[in-house]
Short mmCIF file of C-alpha atoms in Angstrom, two decimals:
data_model
loop_
_atom_site.label_atom_id
_atom_site.label_comp_id
_atom_site.label_asym_id
_atom_site.label_seq_id
_atom_site.Cartn_x
_atom_site.Cartn_y
_atom_site.Cartn_z
CA MET A 1 -90.77 125.20 11.99
CA ASN A 2 -93.13 122.49 13.32
CA ILE A 3 -95.75 121.27 10.86
CA SER A 4 -98.30 118.56 11.66
CA ILE A 5 -97.76 115.64 9.31
CA ALA A 6 -101.12 114.16 10.31
CA ARG A 7 -102.79 117.39 9.19
CA LEU A 8 -101.01 117.43 5.87
CA HIS A 9 -102.24 113.98 4.96
CA ASN A 10 -105.79 115.27 5.51
CA ARG A 11 -105.49 118.36 3.34
CA LYS A 12 -108.67 119.17 1.55
CA PRO A 13 -108.42 118.64 -2.21
CA LEU A 14 -108.90 121.55 -4.56
CA PRO A 15 -112.58 122.11 -5.11
CA ALA A 16 -114.08 122.49 -8.52
CA ALA A 17 -115.61 125.91 -8.80
CA PRO A 18 -119.18 125.03 -9.86
CA LEU A 19 -119.60 122.51 -7.06
CA ALA A 20 -117.40 123.87 -4.33
CA GLY A 21 -120.03 123.10 -1.71
CA GLN A 22 -120.09 119.41 -2.49
CA GLY A 23 -116.80 118.23 -1.04
CA ALA A 24 -117.52 114.57 -1.70
CA VAL A 25 -118.01 115.08 -5.42
CA SER A 26 -115.03 114.00 -7.50
CA ASN A 27 -113.59 115.96 -10.37
CA ALA A 28 -114.80 113.31 -12.85
CA ASP A 29 -118.34 113.73 -11.54
CA VAL A 30 -118.01 117.52 -11.86
CA THR A 31 -117.07 117.08 -15.52
CA ASN A 32 -120.02 114.70 -16.10
CA ARG A 33 -122.38 117.20 -14.48
CA LYS A 34 -121.14 119.95 -16.77
CA ASN A 35 -121.58 117.67 -19.78
CA LEU A 36 -125.11 116.68 -18.73
CA LEU A 37 -125.97 120.36 -18.33
CA LEU A 38 -124.62 120.95 -21.83
CA LEU A 39 -126.81 118.11 -23.17
CA ILE A 40 -129.82 119.71 -21.49
CA GLN A 41 -129.07 123.03 -23.18
CA LEU A 42 -128.65 121.36 -26.56
CA ARG A 43 -131.90 119.46 -26.05
CA TRP A 44 -133.73 122.75 -25.49
CA LEU A 45 -132.30 123.93 -28.79
CA ALA A 46 -133.44 120.68 -30.40
CA VAL A 47 -136.97 121.16 -29.03
CA ALA A 48 -137.11 124.70 -30.39
CA GLY A 49 -135.71 123.54 -33.73
CA GLN A 50 -138.23 120.71 -34.04
CA VAL A 51 -141.16 122.98 -33.23
CA LEU A 52 -139.98 125.54 -35.78
CA THR A 53 -139.35 122.89 -38.46
CA ILE A 54 -142.75 121.28 -37.92
CA LEU A 55 -144.55 124.63 -38.15
CA VAL A 56 -142.66 125.69 -41.30
CA THR A 57 -143.27 122.34 -42.98
CA GLN A 58 -146.95 122.22 -42.04
CA TYR A 59 -147.98 125.79 -42.75
CA TRP A 60 -145.39 127.23 -45.14
CA PHE A 61 -144.65 124.30 -47.39
CA ALA A 62 -148.21 122.98 -46.94
CA ILE A 63 -146.96 119.45 -46.22
CA PRO A 64 -149.38 117.72 -43.82
CA LEU A 65 -147.73 116.11 -40.78
CA PRO A 66 -149.08 114.01 -37.86
CA LEU A 67 -148.97 116.95 -35.48
CA THR A 68 -150.41 115.13 -32.46
CA GLU A 69 -147.79 112.37 -32.48
CA MET A 70 -144.93 114.79 -33.18
CA ALA A 71 -146.09 117.09 -30.40
CA GLY A 72 -146.03 114.07 -28.08
CA VAL A 73 -142.35 113.48 -28.93
CA VAL A 74 -141.56 117.14 -28.24
CA LEU A 75 -143.33 116.93 -24.87
CA PHE A 76 -141.32 113.78 -24.11
CA LEU A 77 -138.07 115.72 -24.69
CA VAL A 78 -139.31 118.54 -22.45
CA GLY A 79 -140.11 116.02 -19.69
CA LEU A 80 -136.69 114.38 -20.16
CA ASN A 81 -135.02 117.76 -19.71
CA ILE A 82 -136.99 118.48 -16.54
CA PHE A 83 -136.03 115.08 -15.13
CA SER A 84 -132.36 115.71 -16.02
CA LEU A 85 -132.43 119.09 -14.27
CA LEU A 86 -133.82 117.43 -11.13
CA ALA A 87 -131.00 114.86 -11.31
CA LEU A 88 -128.46 117.68 -11.47
CA ARG A 89 -129.91 119.29 -8.34
CA GLY A 90 -129.38 116.12 -6.33
CA ASN A 91 -126.13 114.86 -4.81
CA ARG A 92 -126.02 111.58 -6.73
CA ARG A 93 -123.07 111.00 -9.02
CA ILE A 94 -123.50 111.49 -12.76
CA SER A 95 -121.91 108.51 -14.50
CA ASN A 96 -120.99 107.61 -18.06
CA ALA A 97 -123.98 105.25 -18.15
CA GLN A 98 -126.40 108.10 -17.37
CA LEU A 99 -124.98 110.24 -20.19
CA PHE A 100 -125.23 107.23 -22.51
CA VAL A 101 -128.90 106.64 -21.60
CA ALA A 102 -129.64 110.34 -22.15
CA LEU A 103 -128.19 110.16 -25.68
CA ILE A 104 -130.11 106.93 -26.38
CA PHE A 105 -133.35 108.72 -25.42
CA ASP A 106 -132.43 111.60 -27.74
CA MET A 107 -131.77 109.12 -30.54
CA ALA A 108 -135.09 107.39 -29.90
CA ALA A 109 -136.92 110.73 -30.08
CA LEU A 110 -135.17 111.60 -33.36
CA THR A 111 -136.00 108.18 -34.79
CA THR A 112 -139.66 108.60 -33.87
CA GLN A 113 -139.86 112.01 -35.52
CA LEU A 114 -138.20 110.67 -38.67
CA TYR A 115 -140.54 107.66 -38.67
CA LEU A 116 -143.52 110.04 -38.62
CA SER A 117 -142.14 112.20 -41.44
CA GLY A 118 -140.91 110.04 -44.28
CA GLY A 119 -138.25 107.81 -42.72
CA ALA A 120 -134.76 107.68 -44.28
CA SER A 121 -135.83 109.97 -47.11
CA ASN A 122 -136.22 112.83 -44.65
CA PRO A 123 -133.22 115.19 -45.11
CA PHE A 124 -132.87 115.50 -41.32
CA VAL A 125 -131.77 111.86 -41.07
CA SER A 126 -128.15 113.07 -41.04
CA LEU A 127 -128.73 114.40 -37.52
CA TYR A 128 -127.72 110.91 -36.39
CA LEU A 129 -124.15 112.05 -37.06
CA LEU A 130 -124.64 114.81 -34.51
CA GLN A 131 -125.71 112.23 -31.92
CA ILE A 132 -122.61 110.14 -32.65
CA THR A 133 -120.37 113.23 -32.44
CA LEU A 134 -121.78 114.05 -29.01
CA GLY A 135 -121.22 110.47 -27.89
CA ALA A 136 -117.62 110.42 -29.13
CA ALA A 137 -116.87 113.58 -27.14
CA LEU A 138 -118.72 112.64 -23.95
CA LEU A 139 -118.73 108.87 -23.54
CA ALA A 140 -116.31 106.04 -22.99
CA PRO A 141 -115.25 104.26 -26.22
CA TRP A 142 -117.47 101.21 -25.64
CA SER A 143 -120.51 103.47 -25.17
CA THR A 144 -119.73 105.38 -28.35
CA TRP A 145 -119.54 102.22 -30.45
CA ILE A 146 -122.88 101.02 -29.06
CA LEU A 147 -124.27 104.41 -30.07
CA VAL A 148 -122.87 103.94 -33.61
CA VAL A 149 -124.50 100.51 -33.88
CA ALA A 150 -127.80 101.86 -32.55
CA ALA A 151 -127.79 104.80 -35.00
CA SER A 152 -127.00 102.47 -37.92
CA ALA A 153 -129.80 100.11 -36.88
CA CYS A 154 -132.25 103.02 -36.66
CA PHE A 155 -131.21 104.23 -40.12
CA VAL A 156 -131.76 100.78 -41.64
CA PHE A 157 -135.09 100.48 -39.82
CA LEU A 158 -136.26 103.83 -41.28
CA ILE A 159 -135.42 102.65 -44.81
CA PHE A 160 -138.09 99.98 -44.62
CA VAL A 161 -140.52 101.14 -41.93
CA PHE A 162 -141.92 104.67 -41.87
CA GLN A 163 -145.06 106.72 -42.39
CA PRO A 164 -145.00 108.37 -45.80
CA ILE A 165 -145.98 112.01 -45.98
CA ALA A 166 -148.33 113.42 -48.56
CA LEU A 167 -146.17 115.73 -50.67
CA PRO A 168 -147.78 118.46 -52.76
CA HIS A 169 -148.16 117.67 -56.46
CA HIS A 170 -145.08 119.31 -57.86
CA GLY A 171 -142.65 118.30 -60.51
CA GLY A 172 -139.51 116.34 -59.79
CA SER A 173 -137.33 119.45 -59.90
CA ASP A 174 -139.49 121.12 -57.25
CA LEU A 175 -139.26 118.09 -54.99
CA LEU A 176 -135.48 118.00 -55.45
CA ALA A 177 -135.23 121.70 -54.58
CA LEU A 178 -137.40 121.10 -51.50
CA HIS A 179 -135.16 118.22 -50.45
CA LEU A 180 -132.02 120.29 -50.98
CA ARG A 181 -133.43 123.10 -48.83
CA GLY A 182 -134.14 120.60 -46.09
CA MET A 183 -130.62 119.22 -46.37
CA PHE A 184 -129.18 122.75 -46.16
CA ILE A 185 -131.22 123.55 -43.05
CA CYS A 186 -130.09 120.28 -41.49
CA PHE A 187 -126.46 121.03 -42.36
CA VAL A 188 -126.57 124.52 -40.82
CA LEU A 189 -128.32 123.20 -37.71
CA ALA A 190 -125.86 120.33 -37.20
CA ALA A 191 -122.81 122.50 -37.89
CA GLY A 192 -123.97 125.19 -35.47
CA LEU A 193 -124.72 122.70 -32.69
CA ILE A 194 -121.38 120.94 -33.17
CA VAL A 195 -119.48 124.24 -32.94
CA ILE A 196 -121.40 125.25 -29.80
CA PHE A 197 -120.93 121.87 -28.22
CA MET A 198 -117.25 121.38 -29.07
CA THR A 199 -116.38 124.90 -27.91
CA ARG A 200 -117.93 124.26 -24.52
CA ILE A 201 -116.57 120.75 -24.17
CA ASN A 202 -113.07 122.06 -24.92
CA ARG A 203 -113.55 124.64 -22.18
CA ASN A 204 -114.54 121.85 -19.78
CA LEU A 205 -111.43 119.89 -20.76
CA ARG A 206 -109.19 122.90 -20.19
CA GLU A 207 -110.72 123.40 -16.74
CA ARG A 208 -110.13 119.72 -15.98
CA ASP A 209 -106.50 119.93 -17.12
CA ALA A 210 -105.97 123.02 -14.96
CA TYR A 211 -107.50 121.17 -12.00
CA LEU A 212 -105.18 118.20 -12.51
CA ALA A 213 -102.17 120.51 -12.83
CA ASP A 214 -103.12 122.12 -9.50
CA LEU A 215 -103.43 118.69 -7.93
CA ARG A 216 -99.96 117.70 -9.16
CA GLN A 217 -98.54 120.95 -7.78
CA ARG A 218 -100.29 120.38 -4.46
CA SER A 219 -98.99 116.80 -4.32
CA ALA A 220 -95.41 117.97 -4.92
CA GLU A 221 -95.75 120.62 -2.20
CA GLU A 222 -97.15 118.11 0.29
CA ASP A 223 -94.29 115.75 -0.48
CA HIS A 224 -91.81 118.52 0.40
CA ILE A 225 -93.65 119.25 3.64
CA VAL A 226 -93.93 115.61 4.69
CA ARG A 227 -90.20 115.10 4.06
CA MET A 228 -89.34 118.15 6.14
CA GLY A 229 -91.74 117.05 8.86
CA LEU A 230 -90.15 113.60 9.00
CA LEU A 231 -86.70 115.17 9.11
CA ALA A 232 -87.75 117.47 11.97
CA SER A 233 -89.34 114.57 13.84
CA GLY A 234 -86.22 112.44 13.45
CA ALA A 235 -84.00 115.29 14.58
CA ALA A 236 -86.22 115.82 17.62
CA HIS A 237 -85.85 112.17 18.62
CA GLU A 238 -82.09 112.33 18.18
CA LEU A 239 -81.80 115.53 20.21
CA GLY A 240 -83.90 114.21 23.09
CA THR A 241 -81.20 112.00 24.59
CA PRO A 242 -78.27 114.47 24.61
CA LEU A 243 -80.52 117.23 25.98
CA SER A 244 -81.61 114.97 28.82
CA THR A 245 -78.00 114.04 29.52
CA ILE A 246 -76.91 117.70 29.64
CA SER A 247 -79.87 118.52 31.89
CA VAL A 248 -78.83 115.77 34.37
CA ILE A 249 -75.20 116.97 34.37
CA LEU A 250 -76.26 120.57 35.04
CA SER A 251 -78.47 119.42 37.91
CA ASP A 252 -75.47 117.61 39.43
CA TRP A 253 -73.32 120.71 39.01
CA ARG A 254 -75.83 122.84 40.87
CA GLN A 255 -75.53 120.48 43.84
CA MET A 256 -71.73 120.83 44.01
CA GLN A 257 -70.50 123.02 46.87
CA SER A 258 -67.97 124.80 44.67
CA VAL A 259 -70.77 125.92 42.37
CA LYS A 260 -73.09 126.90 45.22
CA ARG A 261 -70.40 129.09 46.77
CA ASN A 262 -69.73 130.87 43.44
CA ARG A 263 -72.83 133.01 42.89
CA GLU A 264 -71.90 134.02 39.34
CA LEU A 265 -71.20 130.44 38.32
CA SER A 266 -74.42 129.27 39.98
CA GLU A 267 -76.43 131.82 37.99
CA ASP A 268 -74.75 130.71 34.77
CA VAL A 269 -75.62 127.07 35.46
CA ALA A 270 -79.22 128.06 36.25
CA GLU A 271 -79.42 130.01 32.97
CA MET A 272 -78.00 127.00 31.09
CA GLN A 273 -80.64 124.78 32.70
CA ALA A 274 -83.37 127.20 31.66
CA GLN A 275 -82.14 127.18 28.06
CA ILE A 276 -81.96 123.38 28.09
CA GLU A 277 -85.57 123.27 29.29
CA ARG A 278 -86.53 125.61 26.45
CA CYS A 279 -84.77 123.32 23.94
CA LYS A 280 -86.62 120.33 25.37
CA SER A 281 -89.91 122.23 25.06
CA ILE A 282 -89.13 122.99 21.40
CA VAL A 283 -88.34 119.32 20.76
CA THR A 284 -91.62 118.32 22.41
CA GLY A 285 -93.46 120.81 20.20
CA ILE A 286 -91.87 119.30 17.09
CA LEU A 287 -93.00 115.81 18.10
CA MET A 288 -96.51 117.05 18.88
CA SER A 289 -96.78 118.84 15.54
CA SER A 290 -95.61 115.76 13.66
CA GLY A 291 -98.56 113.82 15.10
CA GLN A 292 -96.75 111.79 17.77
CA ALA A 293 -98.40 113.47 20.74
CA ARG A 294 -101.58 114.63 19.08
CA GLY A 295 -103.89 114.43 22.07
CA GLU A 296 -101.79 116.90 24.05
CA GLY A 297 -101.57 119.45 21.26
CA THR A 298 -105.13 120.80 21.27
CA ILE A 299 -106.29 123.51 23.68
CA ARG A 300 -109.79 124.92 24.12
CA THR A 301 -109.65 128.68 24.48
CA THR A 302 -110.92 131.85 22.81
CA ILE A 303 -109.38 133.73 19.92
CA ARG A 304 -108.47 136.80 22.00
CA GLN A 305 -106.95 134.67 24.75
CA PHE A 306 -105.13 132.51 22.22
CA LEU A 307 -103.58 135.55 20.52
CA ASP A 308 -102.69 137.27 23.81
CA ASP A 309 -100.97 134.14 25.14
CA LEU A 310 -99.22 133.49 21.84
CA VAL A 311 -97.80 137.01 21.49
CA GLN A 312 -96.78 137.08 25.15
CA GLU A 313 -94.99 133.75 24.83
CA TRP A 314 -93.22 134.94 21.70
CA ARG A 315 -92.26 138.26 23.38
CA VAL A 316 -90.71 136.48 26.37
CA SER A 317 -88.82 133.90 24.32
CA ARG A 318 -87.60 136.20 21.50
CA GLN A 319 -87.33 139.50 23.42
CA PRO A 320 -87.76 141.96 20.52
CA SER A 321 -86.54 145.52 21.08
CA LYS A 322 -90.01 146.95 20.46
CA LEU A 323 -93.28 145.14 19.88
CA ASP A 324 -96.60 146.84 19.10
CA PHE A 325 -99.55 144.49 19.49
CA SER A 326 -103.17 145.44 18.85
CA ASN A 327 -105.78 142.76 19.55
CA GLY A 328 -108.95 144.18 18.03
CA PHE A 329 -110.82 140.89 17.53
CA GLU A 330 -114.42 141.53 18.58
CA PRO A 331 -116.70 139.83 19.44
CA ASP A 332 -114.65 137.00 20.88
CA GLU A 333 -115.11 133.39 19.72
CA PRO A 334 -114.29 130.03 21.36
CA ILE A 335 -111.78 127.99 19.35
CA VAL A 336 -109.69 124.84 19.54
CA SER A 337 -106.02 125.64 18.94
CA ASP A 338 -103.08 123.31 18.61
CA THR A 339 -99.33 123.39 18.25
CA ALA A 340 -99.23 123.50 14.45
CA LEU A 341 -101.33 126.68 14.29
CA ARG A 342 -99.20 128.29 16.98
CA GLN A 343 -96.01 127.37 15.13
CA VAL A 344 -97.33 128.81 11.86
CA ILE A 345 -97.82 132.22 13.51
CA PHE A 346 -94.50 131.93 15.35
CA ASN A 347 -92.78 131.37 12.02
CA VAL A 348 -94.22 134.59 10.57
CA LEU A 349 -93.21 136.51 13.70
CA ASP A 350 -89.71 135.04 13.61
CA ASN A 351 -89.32 136.08 9.97
CA ALA A 352 -90.36 139.63 10.86
CA LEU A 353 -87.92 139.74 13.79
CA GLU A 354 -85.06 138.48 11.63
CA ALA A 355 -85.77 141.23 9.12
CA SER A 356 -86.34 143.99 11.69
CA HIS A 357 -84.71 143.66 15.13
CA ASP A 358 -85.80 147.13 16.22
CA TRP A 359 -89.57 146.94 15.68
CA VAL A 360 -92.33 144.41 14.94
CA GLY A 361 -95.99 145.36 14.61
CA ILE A 362 -98.84 142.88 15.15
CA ALA A 363 -102.54 143.51 14.61
CA ALA A 364 -105.51 141.14 14.87
CA GLU A 365 -109.06 141.94 13.81
CA ARG A 366 -112.29 140.29 12.77
CA GLN A 367 -113.60 140.68 9.24
CA ASP A 368 -116.99 138.98 8.88
CA GLU A 369 -116.32 135.30 9.71
CA LYS A 370 -112.54 135.49 9.43
CA LEU A 371 -109.61 136.17 11.70
CA VAL A 372 -107.19 138.57 10.01
CA PHE A 373 -103.71 138.54 11.57
CA THR A 374 -101.22 141.10 10.24
CA VAL A 375 -97.48 141.25 10.95
CA LYS A 376 -95.36 144.22 9.88
CA ASP A 377 -91.65 144.98 10.11
CA ARG A 378 -89.24 147.76 9.18
CA GLY A 379 -86.73 145.61 7.38
CA PRO A 380 -85.56 145.64 3.75
CA GLY A 381 -88.78 144.05 2.51
CA PHE A 382 -89.26 141.05 0.24
CA ASP A 383 -87.21 140.55 -2.88
CA LYS A 384 -89.20 140.77 -6.11
CA ASP A 385 -88.46 137.13 -6.89
CA ILE A 386 -89.82 136.07 -3.50
CA LEU A 387 -93.06 138.00 -4.04
CA ALA A 388 -93.43 136.62 -7.59
CA GLY A 389 -93.08 133.02 -6.36
CA LEU A 390 -94.88 133.48 -3.05
CA GLY A 391 -95.94 130.13 -1.62
CA GLN A 392 -93.56 128.09 -3.78
CA PRO A 393 -91.01 125.74 -2.17
CA TYR A 394 -87.32 126.63 -1.98
CA MET A 395 -87.81 130.30 -2.86
CA SER A 396 -85.05 131.30 -0.45
CA SER A 397 -83.66 134.81 -0.45
CA LYS A 398 -80.29 133.55 0.84
CA GLY A 399 -78.73 136.81 2.02
CA ARG A 400 -81.97 138.64 2.86
CA PRO A 401 -83.40 138.11 6.35
CA GLY A 402 -86.98 137.05 6.89
CA GLY A 403 -87.79 135.50 3.53
CA GLY A 404 -86.84 131.83 3.57
CA LEU A 405 -88.61 128.47 3.30
CA GLY A 406 -90.89 129.22 6.27
CA LEU A 407 -93.37 131.15 4.14
CA PHE A 408 -93.88 128.11 1.93
CA LEU A 409 -94.87 126.07 4.98
CA VAL A 410 -97.11 128.87 6.24
CA PHE A 411 -98.90 129.05 2.88
CA ASN A 412 -99.60 125.32 2.83
CA VAL A 413 -100.87 125.00 6.41
CA VAL A 414 -103.06 128.13 6.17
CA GLY A 415 -104.36 126.93 2.78
CA LYS A 416 -105.27 123.59 4.32
CA LEU A 417 -107.37 125.47 6.89
CA GLY A 418 -109.23 127.20 4.07
CA GLY A 419 -107.48 130.54 4.61
CA ASP A 420 -105.04 132.56 2.58
CA VAL A 421 -101.75 134.41 3.02
CA SER A 422 -100.73 137.68 1.38
CA ALA A 423 -97.41 139.49 1.52
CA ARG A 424 -96.35 142.89 0.26
CA ASN A 425 -93.76 145.60 0.71
CA THR A 426 -94.97 148.76 2.44
CA GLY A 427 -92.09 151.11 1.63
CA GLU A 428 -90.96 150.99 5.26
CA GLY A 429 -90.64 147.21 5.38
CA ALA A 430 -92.78 144.15 4.75
CA CYS A 431 -96.32 143.14 5.69
CA VAL A 432 -97.66 139.57 5.91
CA THR A 433 -101.39 138.96 6.46
CA LEU A 434 -102.97 135.66 7.49
CA SER A 435 -106.71 135.28 6.90
CA LEU A 436 -108.27 132.28 8.64
CA PRO A 437 -111.96 131.26 8.58
CA LEU A 438 -113.43 130.98 12.06
CA ALA A 439 -115.12 127.68 11.17
CA ALA A 440 -111.71 126.04 10.64
CA LEU A 441 -110.45 127.29 14.00
CA THR A 442 -113.61 126.18 15.78
CA ASP A 443 -113.14 122.68 14.32
CA GLY A 444 -109.56 122.64 15.40
CA GLY A 445 -108.48 123.01 11.81
CA ASP A 446 -109.19 119.36 11.11
CA ARG A 447 -111.50 119.67 8.21
CA GLU A 448 -111.65 116.33 6.53
CA ALA A 449 -111.43 116.17 2.77
#
């Protein structure tokens, strides 16, 4: 089968689900965006927690607080969240430095609130550990250590510089109990936020690991395809010379009087020449699909015309006993086809013919903005192992016709075009369906990553 090596080098990388529409966004940026969104959500929780704590302290415990200044800090956090949401909506990359600055702002807001409410004696001073935990999970090591130094400096600063709060006149035991309650609330708040955060960050890491595993699998598959493409290209070059030599010899034979006088022999030589020309055409197709004659491989046509010509060419060259073809693609669309796409469909048809010499069924239809091309046969069907490992390299059925390495190549080329391939057993044989987006065909299938 002919596969375009130039196409395979341009295969589109696996998109990350939340940002599938932003092809230029790297996986690292996707992870940073998720982490920034998580920081925004935690900041909303922090805003709600601060408002609740201030109200309880002011009106329940009757401890007067500088409400105006504290409200200003809360409004600052709200504005920071709005700004962060606007940054997420844009296409600019989210870097480690931006996450670091966001955590520094959060630390500054916490320091200001502690400064206004008793300094280091405030039981909520241990929330600095939450900031450091977030930094250790999100940031590069150097950023985390800067965060540790900054938190330590803020703690020392609050020991000496703060606004004392006017506590009610209670005994020492009452003040201790009040402090312990504050510490308990702080502990529950920090523990809950850490659990929420670490659960979500672990989910992000698992998604990243799955993405990288898919990339490694894709890289291995492309390596197989490139090797096979190079082998096919090399074989095509090697076959070119002997085919040309045989063609010249047959032309000389046809000019010999002894051959001209023998009608049966003359017809045999003519048939041999026709087969040699077909072999040369196949070799040319291999070279075109491997990228060595790229400019000649693309043809402007319509989908209906492309399918009609393709099936007719396959019918003439393969001569199946019975072929049922239904071209129900409506309305028609202009496309740019090339040799690689033609060879992909030829491979599926060849597999069906190998499995079922007596009958092959072909149907084409339009489903929304996709071309759906279905090929059926009345052969023995796919082996269970083939169906289980559909699309994997070297899943050969050995003794069973129609289920070899070709499907692996079909899966990869169709996947590169943004389509998908499905295969199933029908009870009377096998059915393979190709689903191709019209946008990929209109662009000639060359969708750059």
